[in-house]
């Protein structure tokens, strides 16, 4: 079984190899895209595409993505750290390139698979492929994520995220200098009207509120602290793009690939640095923090050298 998708070539990926482009657009590994190309599952403007083909403006990509399969033999996830663990929940520090759970076309590592391989038993609530998952981080986003182990934790944490009581603080590197330096973006988000693989600020979308503060300004980019009041899919990425300050490395949302290359970033510069939740059993406020991952830290050092 497979899912067929039709995607326009984003402006920021014109001239890019198709394996690199689809990897960024769909969250697949380059090897997974290469395998799809070898199977004849990728077409560009009606022609079977090779993984090394270069994309042109106004082209359309048709791709048949295999439906998700819940792994029978979970694989360990290298670099996934445990920040908190008890009978009700586990908080992990997710590395880049790891999905929260299996999804169409994703053949790489997942949080669910990594926890299972490490011997963790998690809540059986939720869909089969995403049991225990109460919130998610994108494949390219690093940082803190909580997974329910008990049924009461799953129910309570889902309620907390619905009622917006958790605190989620991100660190992000955005292109340019934001004006004002500190502010709130209150703009509705929904699927992009012509590119449904990404989100956009659209009239009639779901209410979405993002608070940001510029921590440090560099010649070409800004280090931000971002506090999510709501938790929409791709919220920070879509809001920053709408402000004309996309996250560095986020070609899906219009970032400059040249700047990403200069800073050594191959993914959106977004890190879930702080998470606060109420413990489902004790009611205690749990506060967890995660340091910047190596690629994020290295990008900041390179920016500092440009002063």
mmCIF file of C-alpha atoms in Angstrom:
data_model
loop_
_atom_site.group_PDB
_atom_site.id
_atom_site.type_symbol
_atom_site.label_atom_id
_atom_site.label_comp_id
_atom_site.label_asym_id
_atom_site.label_seq_id
_atom_site.Cartn_x
_atom_site.Cartn_y
_atom_site.Cartn_z
ATOM 1 C CA UNK A 1 0.000 0.000 0.000
ATOM 2 C CA UNK A 2 1.187 3.520 -0.712
ATOM 3 C CA UNK A 3 0.060 7.118 -0.506
ATOM 4 C CA UNK A 4 0.355 9.297 -3.627
ATOM 5 C CA UNK A 5 1.329 12.917 -3.136
ATOM 6 C CA UNK A 6 1.787 15.794 -5.606
ATOM 7 C CA UNK A 7 4.150 18.563 -4.560
ATOM 8 C CA UNK A 8 5.293 21.797 -6.224
ATOM 9 C CA UNK A 9 9.015 22.578 -6.184
ATOM 10 C CA UNK A 10 9.582 25.208 -3.437
ATOM 11 C CA UNK A 11 11.480 28.309 -4.534
ATOM 12 C CA UNK A 12 14.250 27.568 -2.033
ATOM 13 C CA UNK A 13 14.897 24.129 -3.563
ATOM 14 C CA UNK A 14 15.149 25.116 -7.239
ATOM 15 C CA UNK A 15 18.364 23.626 -8.621
ATOM 16 C CA UNK A 16 18.677 21.091 -5.787
ATOM 17 C CA UNK A 17 19.091 17.333 -6.278
ATOM 18 C CA UNK A 18 15.815 15.474 -5.949
ATOM 19 C CA UNK A 19 17.088 13.189 -3.174
ATOM 20 C CA UNK A 20 18.139 16.215 -1.108
ATOM 21 C CA UNK A 21 14.935 18.128 -1.882
ATOM 22 C CA UNK A 22 12.484 15.329 -1.082
ATOM 23 C CA UNK A 23 14.445 14.475 2.051
ATOM 24 C CA UNK A 24 13.806 18.004 3.318
ATOM 25 C CA UNK A 25 10.218 18.231 2.055
ATOM 26 C CA UNK A 26 8.995 14.887 3.379
ATOM 27 C CA UNK A 27 11.273 14.229 6.341
ATOM 28 C CA UNK A 28 12.684 11.102 4.697
ATOM 29 C CA UNK A 29 16.324 10.063 4.699
ATOM 30 C CA UNK A 30 18.217 10.566 1.435
ATOM 31 C CA UNK A 31 18.702 6.815 1.178
ATOM 32 C CA UNK A 32 14.922 6.313 1.471
ATOM 33 C CA UNK A 33 14.330 8.819 -1.343
ATOM 34 C CA UNK A 34 17.026 7.150 -3.445
ATOM 35 C CA UNK A 35 15.239 3.817 -2.978
ATOM 36 C CA UNK A 36 11.915 5.370 -4.047
ATOM 37 C CA UNK A 37 13.614 6.770 -7.165
ATOM 38 C CA UNK A 38 15.130 3.369 -7.942
ATOM 39 C CA UNK A 39 11.654 1.826 -7.678
ATOM 40 C CA UNK A 40 10.247 4.370 -10.149
ATOM 41 C CA UNK A 41 8.003 5.852 -7.452
ATOM 42 C CA UNK A 42 9.122 9.452 -8.054
ATOM 43 C CA UNK A 43 8.084 11.438 -11.136
ATOM 44 C CA UNK A 44 8.875 15.025 -12.064
ATOM 45 C CA UNK A 45 6.506 16.583 -14.584
ATOM 46 C CA UNK A 46 5.367 13.096 -15.602
ATOM 47 C CA UNK A 47 8.838 11.604 -16.092
ATOM 48 C CA UNK A 48 10.516 9.021 -13.859
ATOM 49 C CA UNK A 49 13.114 10.854 -11.785
ATOM 50 C CA UNK A 50 16.627 9.786 -10.851
ATOM 51 C CA UNK A 51 17.929 10.705 -7.404
ATOM 52 C CA UNK A 52 20.538 13.059 -8.915
ATOM 53 C CA UNK A 53 18.125 14.974 -11.157
ATOM 54 C CA UNK A 54 18.050 18.731 -10.513
ATOM 55 C CA UNK A 55 14.741 20.481 -9.883
ATOM 56 C CA UNK A 56 13.555 23.430 -11.918
ATOM 57 C CA UNK A 57 11.095 26.186 -11.092
ATOM 58 C CA UNK A 58 7.404 25.410 -11.724
ATOM 59 C CA UNK A 59 8.015 21.657 -11.772
ATOM 60 C CA UNK A 60 5.672 19.270 -9.931
ATOM 61 C CA UNK A 61 6.819 16.148 -8.104
ATOM 62 C CA UNK A 62 4.615 13.058 -7.858
ATOM 63 C CA UNK A 63 5.722 10.486 -5.308
ATOM 64 C CA UNK A 64 4.187 7.227 -4.045
ATOM 65 C CA UNK A 65 5.045 6.885 -0.346
ATOM 66 C CA UNK A 66 4.664 3.500 1.380
ATOM 67 C CA UNK A 67 2.098 3.481 4.182
ATOM 68 C CA UNK A 68 3.547 3.382 7.701
ATOM 69 C CA UNK A 69 4.441 0.096 9.266
ATOM 70 C CA UNK A 70 4.757 -0.305 13.018
ATOM 71 C CA UNK A 71 8.218 -1.857 13.463
ATOM 72 C CA UNK A 72 8.197 -5.414 14.747
ATOM 73 C CA UNK A 73 11.839 -5.252 15.805
ATOM 74 C CA UNK A 74 12.435 -1.761 17.255
ATOM 75 C CA UNK A 75 15.873 -0.301 16.689
ATOM 76 C CA UNK A 76 17.894 1.667 19.275
ATOM 77 C CA UNK A 77 18.181 5.406 18.651
ATOM 78 C CA UNK A 78 21.727 6.724 18.872
ATOM 79 C CA UNK A 79 22.013 9.948 20.847
ATOM 80 C CA UNK A 80 18.526 9.860 22.393
ATOM 81 C CA UNK A 81 18.952 10.809 26.060
ATOM 82 C CA UNK A 82 16.580 10.295 28.970
ATOM 83 C CA UNK A 83 16.020 13.490 30.997
ATOM 84 C CA UNK A 84 13.332 12.133 33.343
ATOM 85 C CA UNK A 85 11.883 8.681 33.973
ATOM 86 C CA UNK A 86 9.287 7.347 36.425
ATOM 87 C CA UNK A 87 6.304 4.990 36.435
ATOM 88 C CA UNK A 88 4.055 7.478 34.618
ATOM 89 C CA UNK A 89 6.191 9.156 31.997
ATOM 90 C CA UNK A 90 9.555 9.479 30.333
ATOM 91 C CA UNK A 91 11.041 12.692 28.969
ATOM 92 C CA UNK A 92 13.549 12.227 26.171
ATOM 93 C CA UNK A 93 16.024 14.577 24.541
ATOM 94 C CA UNK A 94 15.445 13.863 20.842
ATOM 95 C CA UNK A 95 18.348 14.109 18.389
ATOM 96 C CA UNK A 96 17.957 15.361 14.831
ATOM 97 C CA UNK A 97 16.749 12.869 12.229
ATOM 98 C CA UNK A 98 14.381 11.007 14.543
ATOM 99 C CA UNK A 99 10.599 10.976 14.080
ATOM 100 C CA UNK A 100 8.187 10.805 17.013
ATOM 101 C CA UNK A 101 6.464 7.721 15.572
ATOM 102 C CA UNK A 102 6.125 5.792 12.272
ATOM 103 C CA UNK A 103 4.456 7.716 9.449
ATOM 104 C CA UNK A 104 3.947 7.335 5.669
ATOM 105 C CA UNK A 105 7.270 6.835 3.941
ATOM 106 C CA UNK A 106 9.426 7.240 7.045
ATOM 107 C CA UNK A 107 11.943 4.399 7.343
ATOM 108 C CA UNK A 108 14.300 6.051 9.801
ATOM 109 C CA UNK A 109 14.486 5.873 13.602
ATOM 110 C CA UNK A 110 11.556 6.844 15.834
ATOM 111 C CA UNK A 111 11.144 7.790 19.483
ATOM 112 C CA UNK A 112 8.637 4.958 19.891
ATOM 113 C CA UNK A 113 11.046 2.420 18.390
ATOM 114 C CA UNK A 114 13.983 3.714 20.410
ATOM 115 C CA UNK A 115 12.107 3.473 23.698
ATOM 116 C CA UNK A 116 10.859 -0.018 22.879
ATOM 117 C CA UNK A 117 14.379 -1.145 21.984
ATOM 118 C CA UNK A 118 15.611 0.221 25.323
ATOM 119 C CA UNK A 119 13.020 -1.862 27.159
ATOM 120 C CA UNK A 120 10.509 0.851 28.019
ATOM 121 C CA UNK A 121 6.843 -0.070 28.270
ATOM 122 C CA UNK A 122 4.649 2.857 27.303
ATOM 123 C CA UNK A 123 0.930 3.590 27.371
ATOM 124 C CA UNK A 124 -1.228 1.577 24.976
ATOM 125 C CA UNK A 125 -3.531 4.572 24.471
ATOM 126 C CA UNK A 126 -3.586 6.233 21.072
ATOM 127 C CA UNK A 127 -3.288 4.838 17.549
ATOM 128 C CA UNK A 128 -1.178 1.692 17.201
ATOM 129 C CA UNK A 129 1.758 3.472 15.582
ATOM 130 C CA UNK A 130 1.813 6.354 18.077
ATOM 131 C CA UNK A 131 0.922 4.854 21.439
ATOM 132 C CA UNK A 132 1.960 7.034 24.353
ATOM 133 C CA UNK A 133 2.645 10.073 22.172
ATOM 134 C CA UNK A 134 0.981 13.213 23.581
ATOM 135 C CA UNK A 135 2.898 15.817 21.557
ATOM 136 C CA UNK A 136 5.458 15.704 18.786
ATOM 137 C CA UNK A 137 8.599 17.325 17.473
ATOM 138 C CA UNK A 138 9.428 17.463 13.769
ATOM 139 C CA UNK A 139 12.110 15.095 12.455
ATOM 140 C CA UNK A 140 14.507 18.026 12.086
ATOM 141 C CA UNK A 141 13.741 19.554 15.493
ATOM 142 C CA UNK A 142 15.828 18.550 18.496
ATOM 143 C CA UNK A 143 15.060 18.683 22.197
ATOM 144 C CA UNK A 144 12.597 17.704 24.895
ATOM 145 C CA UNK A 145 9.578 15.509 24.354
ATOM 146 C CA UNK A 146 7.409 13.679 26.914
ATOM 147 C CA UNK A 147 5.942 10.205 26.326
ATOM 148 C CA UNK A 148 3.264 8.644 28.540
ATOM 149 C CA UNK A 149 4.047 5.278 30.153
ATOM 150 C CA UNK A 150 0.810 4.795 32.115
ATOM 151 C CA UNK A 151 -2.774 5.137 30.938
ATOM 152 C CA UNK A 152 -3.522 7.822 33.530
ATOM 153 C CA UNK A 153 -0.492 9.781 32.340
ATOM 154 C CA UNK A 154 -1.650 9.609 28.715
ATOM 155 C CA UNK A 155 -5.115 10.915 29.613
ATOM 156 C CA UNK A 156 -3.824 13.667 31.897
ATOM 157 C CA UNK A 157 -1.032 14.837 29.599
ATOM 158 C CA UNK A 158 -3.389 14.986 26.614
ATOM 159 C CA UNK A 159 -5.674 17.155 28.759
ATOM 160 C CA UNK A 160 -2.780 19.410 29.760
ATOM 161 C CA UNK A 161 -1.681 19.997 26.175
ATOM 162 C CA UNK A 162 -5.295 20.617 25.124
ATOM 163 C CA UNK A 163 -5.689 23.175 27.913
ATOM 164 C CA UNK A 164 -2.251 24.682 27.124
ATOM 165 C CA UNK A 165 -0.903 24.410 30.658
ATOM 166 C CA UNK A 166 2.570 23.035 29.730
ATOM 167 C CA UNK A 167 5.332 25.540 29.038
ATOM 168 C CA UNK A 168 7.322 24.887 25.849
ATOM 169 C CA UNK A 169 10.352 27.107 25.273
ATOM 170 C CA UNK A 170 12.368 26.814 22.070
ATOM 171 C CA UNK A 171 15.635 28.304 20.881
ATOM 172 C CA UNK A 172 15.708 29.197 17.200
ATOM 173 C CA UNK A 173 18.027 30.870 14.714
ATOM 174 C CA UNK A 174 16.058 33.019 12.269
ATOM 175 C CA UNK A 175 17.294 34.881 9.222
ATOM 176 C CA UNK A 176 17.810 38.612 9.552
ATOM 177 C CA UNK A 177 16.911 41.000 12.370
ATOM 178 C CA UNK A 178 13.360 40.906 13.682
ATOM 179 C CA UNK A 179 11.500 44.185 14.141
ATOM 180 C CA UNK A 180 10.406 44.508 16.879
ATOM 181 C CA UNK A 181 13.120 42.546 18.656
ATOM 182 C CA UNK A 182 10.535 41.118 21.063
ATOM 183 C CA UNK A 183 6.933 40.509 20.194
ATOM 184 C CA UNK A 184 3.955 38.240 19.668
ATOM 185 C CA UNK A 185 2.762 36.710 16.416
ATOM 186 C CA UNK A 186 -0.995 36.155 16.565
ATOM 187 C CA UNK A 187 -1.938 34.751 13.180
ATOM 188 C CA UNK A 188 -4.125 31.742 12.228
ATOM 189 C CA UNK A 189 -2.418 28.687 10.728
ATOM 190 C CA UNK A 190 -3.711 25.934 8.479
ATOM 191 C CA UNK A 191 -2.574 23.850 5.504
ATOM 192 C CA UNK A 192 -1.050 25.890 2.699
ATOM 193 C CA UNK A 193 -3.745 26.411 0.039
ATOM 194 C CA UNK A 194 -1.609 25.001 -2.792
ATOM 195 C CA UNK A 195 1.149 23.063 -1.004
ATOM 196 C CA UNK A 196 -0.504 20.816 1.581
ATOM 197 C CA UNK A 197 2.779 19.357 2.802
ATOM 198 C CA UNK A 198 3.413 22.578 4.736
ATOM 199 C CA UNK A 199 1.499 25.051 6.865
ATOM 200 C CA UNK A 200 0.811 28.743 6.306
ATOM 201 C CA UNK A 201 -0.851 31.775 7.824
ATOM 202 C CA UNK A 202 -4.289 31.744 6.236
ATOM 203 C CA UNK A 203 -7.591 33.464 6.892
ATOM 204 C CA UNK A 204 -9.905 31.145 8.801
ATOM 205 C CA UNK A 205 -7.079 28.948 10.071
ATOM 206 C CA UNK A 206 -6.687 27.698 13.637
ATOM 207 C CA UNK A 207 -5.803 30.371 16.223
ATOM 208 C CA UNK A 208 -2.026 30.340 16.692
ATOM 209 C CA UNK A 209 0.037 32.505 19.048
ATOM 210 C CA UNK A 210 3.837 32.620 19.218
ATOM 211 C CA UNK A 211 5.821 34.825 21.627
ATOM 212 C CA UNK A 212 9.451 35.532 20.754
ATOM 213 C CA UNK A 213 12.413 37.423 22.188
ATOM 214 C CA UNK A 214 15.665 38.201 20.423
ATOM 215 C CA UNK A 215 18.496 36.971 22.644
ATOM 216 C CA UNK A 216 21.326 37.972 20.334
ATOM 217 C CA UNK A 217 21.495 39.703 16.959
ATOM 218 C CA UNK A 218 24.159 38.833 14.393
ATOM 219 C CA UNK A 219 24.833 40.400 10.964
ATOM 220 C CA UNK A 220 22.766 37.796 9.087
ATOM 221 C CA UNK A 221 20.608 36.078 11.690
ATOM 222 C CA UNK A 222 19.083 36.286 15.160
ATOM 223 C CA UNK A 223 19.062 33.895 18.099
ATOM 224 C CA UNK A 224 15.513 33.748 19.468
ATOM 225 C CA UNK A 225 13.768 32.366 22.506
ATOM 226 C CA UNK A 226 10.290 31.273 21.476
ATOM 227 C CA UNK A 227 7.381 30.539 23.810
ATOM 228 C CA UNK A 228 4.447 28.693 22.247
ATOM 229 C CA UNK A 229 1.033 29.661 23.554
ATOM 230 C CA UNK A 230 -0.590 27.254 21.104
ATOM 231 C CA UNK A 231 0.910 24.134 19.538
ATOM 232 C CA UNK A 232 0.020 23.932 15.856
ATOM 233 C CA UNK A 233 1.913 21.800 13.369
ATOM 234 C CA UNK A 234 5.019 23.689 12.168
ATOM 235 C CA UNK A 235 3.803 26.744 14.125
ATOM 236 C CA UNK A 236 7.177 28.409 14.715
ATOM 237 C CA UNK A 237 8.372 27.618 11.205
ATOM 238 C CA UNK A 238 5.207 28.963 9.556
ATOM 239 C CA UNK A 239 5.029 32.097 11.723
ATOM 240 C CA UNK A 240 8.691 32.991 11.168
ATOM 241 C CA UNK A 241 8.262 32.463 7.438
ATOM 242 C CA UNK A 242 5.219 34.745 7.435
ATOM 243 C CA UNK A 243 7.365 37.389 9.177
ATOM 244 C CA UNK A 244 9.904 37.020 6.334
ATOM 245 C CA UNK A 245 12.413 35.656 8.832
ATOM 246 C CA UNK A 246 12.389 31.889 8.177
ATOM 247 C CA UNK A 247 14.481 29.646 10.364
ATOM 248 C CA UNK A 248 17.990 29.104 9.044
ATOM 249 C CA UNK A 249 18.127 25.749 7.262
ATOM 250 C CA UNK A 250 14.362 25.592 6.709
ATOM 251 C CA UNK A 251 14.225 25.459 2.911
ATOM 252 C CA UNK A 252 10.607 24.236 3.018
ATOM 253 C CA UNK A 253 9.635 27.626 4.422
ATOM 254 C CA UNK A 254 11.819 29.810 2.243
ATOM 255 C CA UNK A 255 15.183 30.073 4.009
ATOM 256 C CA UNK A 256 18.377 30.925 2.139
ATOM 257 C CA UNK A 257 20.288 27.657 1.531
ATOM 258 C CA UNK A 258 23.556 29.583 1.156
ATOM 259 C CA UNK A 259 23.355 30.858 4.732
ATOM 260 C CA UNK A 260 22.517 27.372 6.022
ATOM 261 C CA UNK A 261 25.563 25.971 4.243
ATOM 262 C CA UNK A 262 27.785 28.685 5.722
ATOM 263 C CA UNK A 263 26.546 27.827 9.198
ATOM 264 C CA UNK A 264 26.739 24.073 8.680
ATOM 265 C CA UNK A 265 23.017 23.504 9.207
ATOM 266 C CA UNK A 266 21.195 20.840 7.215
ATOM 267 C CA UNK A 267 17.906 21.136 9.130
ATOM 268 C CA UNK A 268 15.717 23.931 10.557
ATOM 269 C CA UNK A 269 17.539 25.663 13.426
ATOM 270 C CA UNK A 270 14.975 24.837 16.094
ATOM 271 C CA UNK A 271 15.564 23.273 19.515
ATOM 272 C CA UNK A 272 13.016 22.457 22.238
ATOM 273 C CA UNK A 273 15.106 23.736 25.156
ATOM 274 C CA UNK A 274 12.689 23.805 28.093
ATOM 275 C CA UNK A 275 9.586 21.817 29.004
ATOM 276 C CA UNK A 276 7.358 22.281 32.043
ATOM 277 C CA UNK A 277 4.463 19.931 32.801
ATOM 278 C CA UNK A 278 2.395 18.967 35.832
ATOM 279 C CA UNK A 279 3.145 15.399 36.895
ATOM 280 C CA UNK A 280 0.004 13.288 36.273
ATOM 281 C CA UNK A 281 0.412 11.462 39.591
ATOM 282 C CA UNK A 282 1.767 13.982 42.083
ATOM 283 C CA UNK A 283 0.748 17.292 40.521
ATOM 284 C CA UNK A 284 4.339 18.481 40.959
ATOM 285 C CA UNK A 285 5.554 20.905 38.317
ATOM 286 C CA UNK A 286 8.333 19.152 36.408
ATOM 287 C CA UNK A 287 10.869 21.500 34.826
ATOM 288 C CA UNK A 288 13.383 20.078 32.366
ATOM 289 C CA UNK A 289 16.015 21.740 30.206
ATOM 290 C CA UNK A 290 18.154 20.644 27.284
ATOM 291 C CA UNK A 291 21.436 22.257 26.149
ATOM 292 C CA UNK A 292 21.922 23.285 22.533
ATOM 293 C CA UNK A 293 22.847 20.297 20.324
ATOM 294 C CA UNK A 294 26.253 20.318 18.583
ATOM 295 C CA UNK A 295 25.109 21.583 15.159
ATOM 296 C CA UNK A 296 23.080 24.415 16.713
ATOM 297 C CA UNK A 297 25.967 25.378 18.995
ATOM 298 C CA UNK A 298 28.438 25.289 16.106
ATOM 299 C CA UNK A 299 26.161 27.542 13.995
ATOM 300 C CA UNK A 300 26.068 30.119 16.809
ATOM 301 C CA UNK A 301 29.863 30.055 17.063
ATOM 302 C CA UNK A 302 30.148 30.661 13.315
ATOM 303 C CA UNK A 303 27.698 33.561 13.582
ATOM 304 C CA UNK A 304 29.692 35.043 16.457
ATOM 305 C CA UNK A 305 32.798 34.951 14.263
ATOM 306 C CA UNK A 306 31.048 37.217 11.740
ATOM 307 C CA UNK A 307 30.815 40.114 14.256
#
